[in-house]
Amino acid sequence: MTVQRRAVLEALAGRGDHPTAEQVHAAVRGRVPGMSRATVYRVLETLAGWGVARRVDHAGTPARFEVDSGAHHHLVCLGCGRIRDVRDSALLDLPVRPPRVEGFRVRDFTIQFRGLCRRCRRRGAAQERSHR
Ligand SMILES: [Zn+2]
Ligand SMILES: [Zn+2]
């Protein structure tokens, strides 16, 4: 594994907030001199291709990345875009049969619970108060 790949993986493993490529870049820039955002992005895609990392896409937000830590679901904040993991075995044992549509092979699936995190809810409440 190259120095660059190791740095990116370490940056990713050190945080559980599903950073964007930009945030990973900010974290590794100081450690690996001359590492461009394009390189970080390419390394992230490579790690995702290996199955070491995972790309998390939620509509309307930039792609985020995480170390592949097994099956789990996501809480997506509509306010700040932050994504938190949900590990609830009851949710993983859902009687879901992957649909078979036109030969499509389902590899995994994620349930997104979308809403507002505590911070964004507080901020919303404060804003409402100030508008009154
Ligand atoms: Zn939020
Ligand atoms: Zn996750």
mmCIF file with all atom_site columns, C-alpha atoms and ligand atoms in Angstrom, residues 77-82 116-121 123, ligand 1:
data_model
loop_
_atom_site.group_PDB
_atom_site.id
_atom_site.type_symbol
_atom_site.label_atom_id
_atom_site.label_alt_id
_atom_site.label_comp_id
_atom_site.label_asym_id
_atom_site.label_entity_id
_atom_site.label_seq_id
_atom_site.pdbx_PDB_ins_code
_atom_site.Cartn_x
_atom_site.Cartn_y
_atom_site.Cartn_z
_atom_site.occupancy
_atom_site.B_iso_or_equiv
_atom_site.pdbx_formal_charge
_atom_site.auth_seq_id
_atom_site.auth_comp_id
_atom_site.auth_asym_id
_atom_site.auth_atom_id
_atom_site.pdbx_PDB_model_num
ATOM   1  C  CA . CYS A 1 77  ? -29.364 14.905 8.435  1.00 0.00 ? 77  CYS A CA 1
ATOM   2  C  CA . LEU A 1 78  ? -31.184 17.110 5.940  1.00 0.00 ? 78  LEU A CA 1
ATOM   3  C  CA . GLY A 1 79  ? -29.795 20.195 7.657  1.00 0.00 ? 79  GLY A CA 1
ATOM   4  C  CA . CYS A 1 80  ? -26.033 19.668 7.713  1.00 0.00 ? 80  CYS A CA 1
ATOM   5  C  CA . GLY A 1 81  ? -25.647 16.546 5.546  1.00 0.00 ? 81  GLY A CA 1
ATOM   6  C  CA . ARG A 1 82  ? -23.925 14.600 8.306  1.00 0.00 ? 82  ARG A CA 1
ATOM   7  C  CA . LEU A 1 116 ? -32.602 16.539 11.438 1.00 0.00 ? 116 LEU A CA 1
ATOM   8  C  CA . CYS A 1 117 ? -29.793 15.942 13.899 1.00 0.00 ? 117 CYS A CA 1
ATOM   9  C  CA . ARG A 1 118 ? -30.007 17.426 17.370 1.00 0.00 ? 118 ARG A CA 1
ATOM   10 C  CA . ARG A 1 119 ? -27.798 20.367 16.450 1.00 0.00 ? 119 ARG A CA 1
ATOM   11 C  CA . CYS A 1 120 ? -29.845 21.246 13.396 1.00 0.00 ? 120 CYS A CA 1
ATOM   12 C  CA . ARG A 1 121 ? -33.087 20.857 15.329 1.00 0.00 ? 121 ARG A CA 1
ATOM   13 C  CA . ARG A 1 123 ? -30.674 25.697 15.344 1.00 0.00 ? 123 ARG A CA 1
HETATM 14 ZN ZN . ZN  B 2 .   ? -27.596 18.256 11.123 1.00 0.00 ? 1   ZN  B ZN 1
#
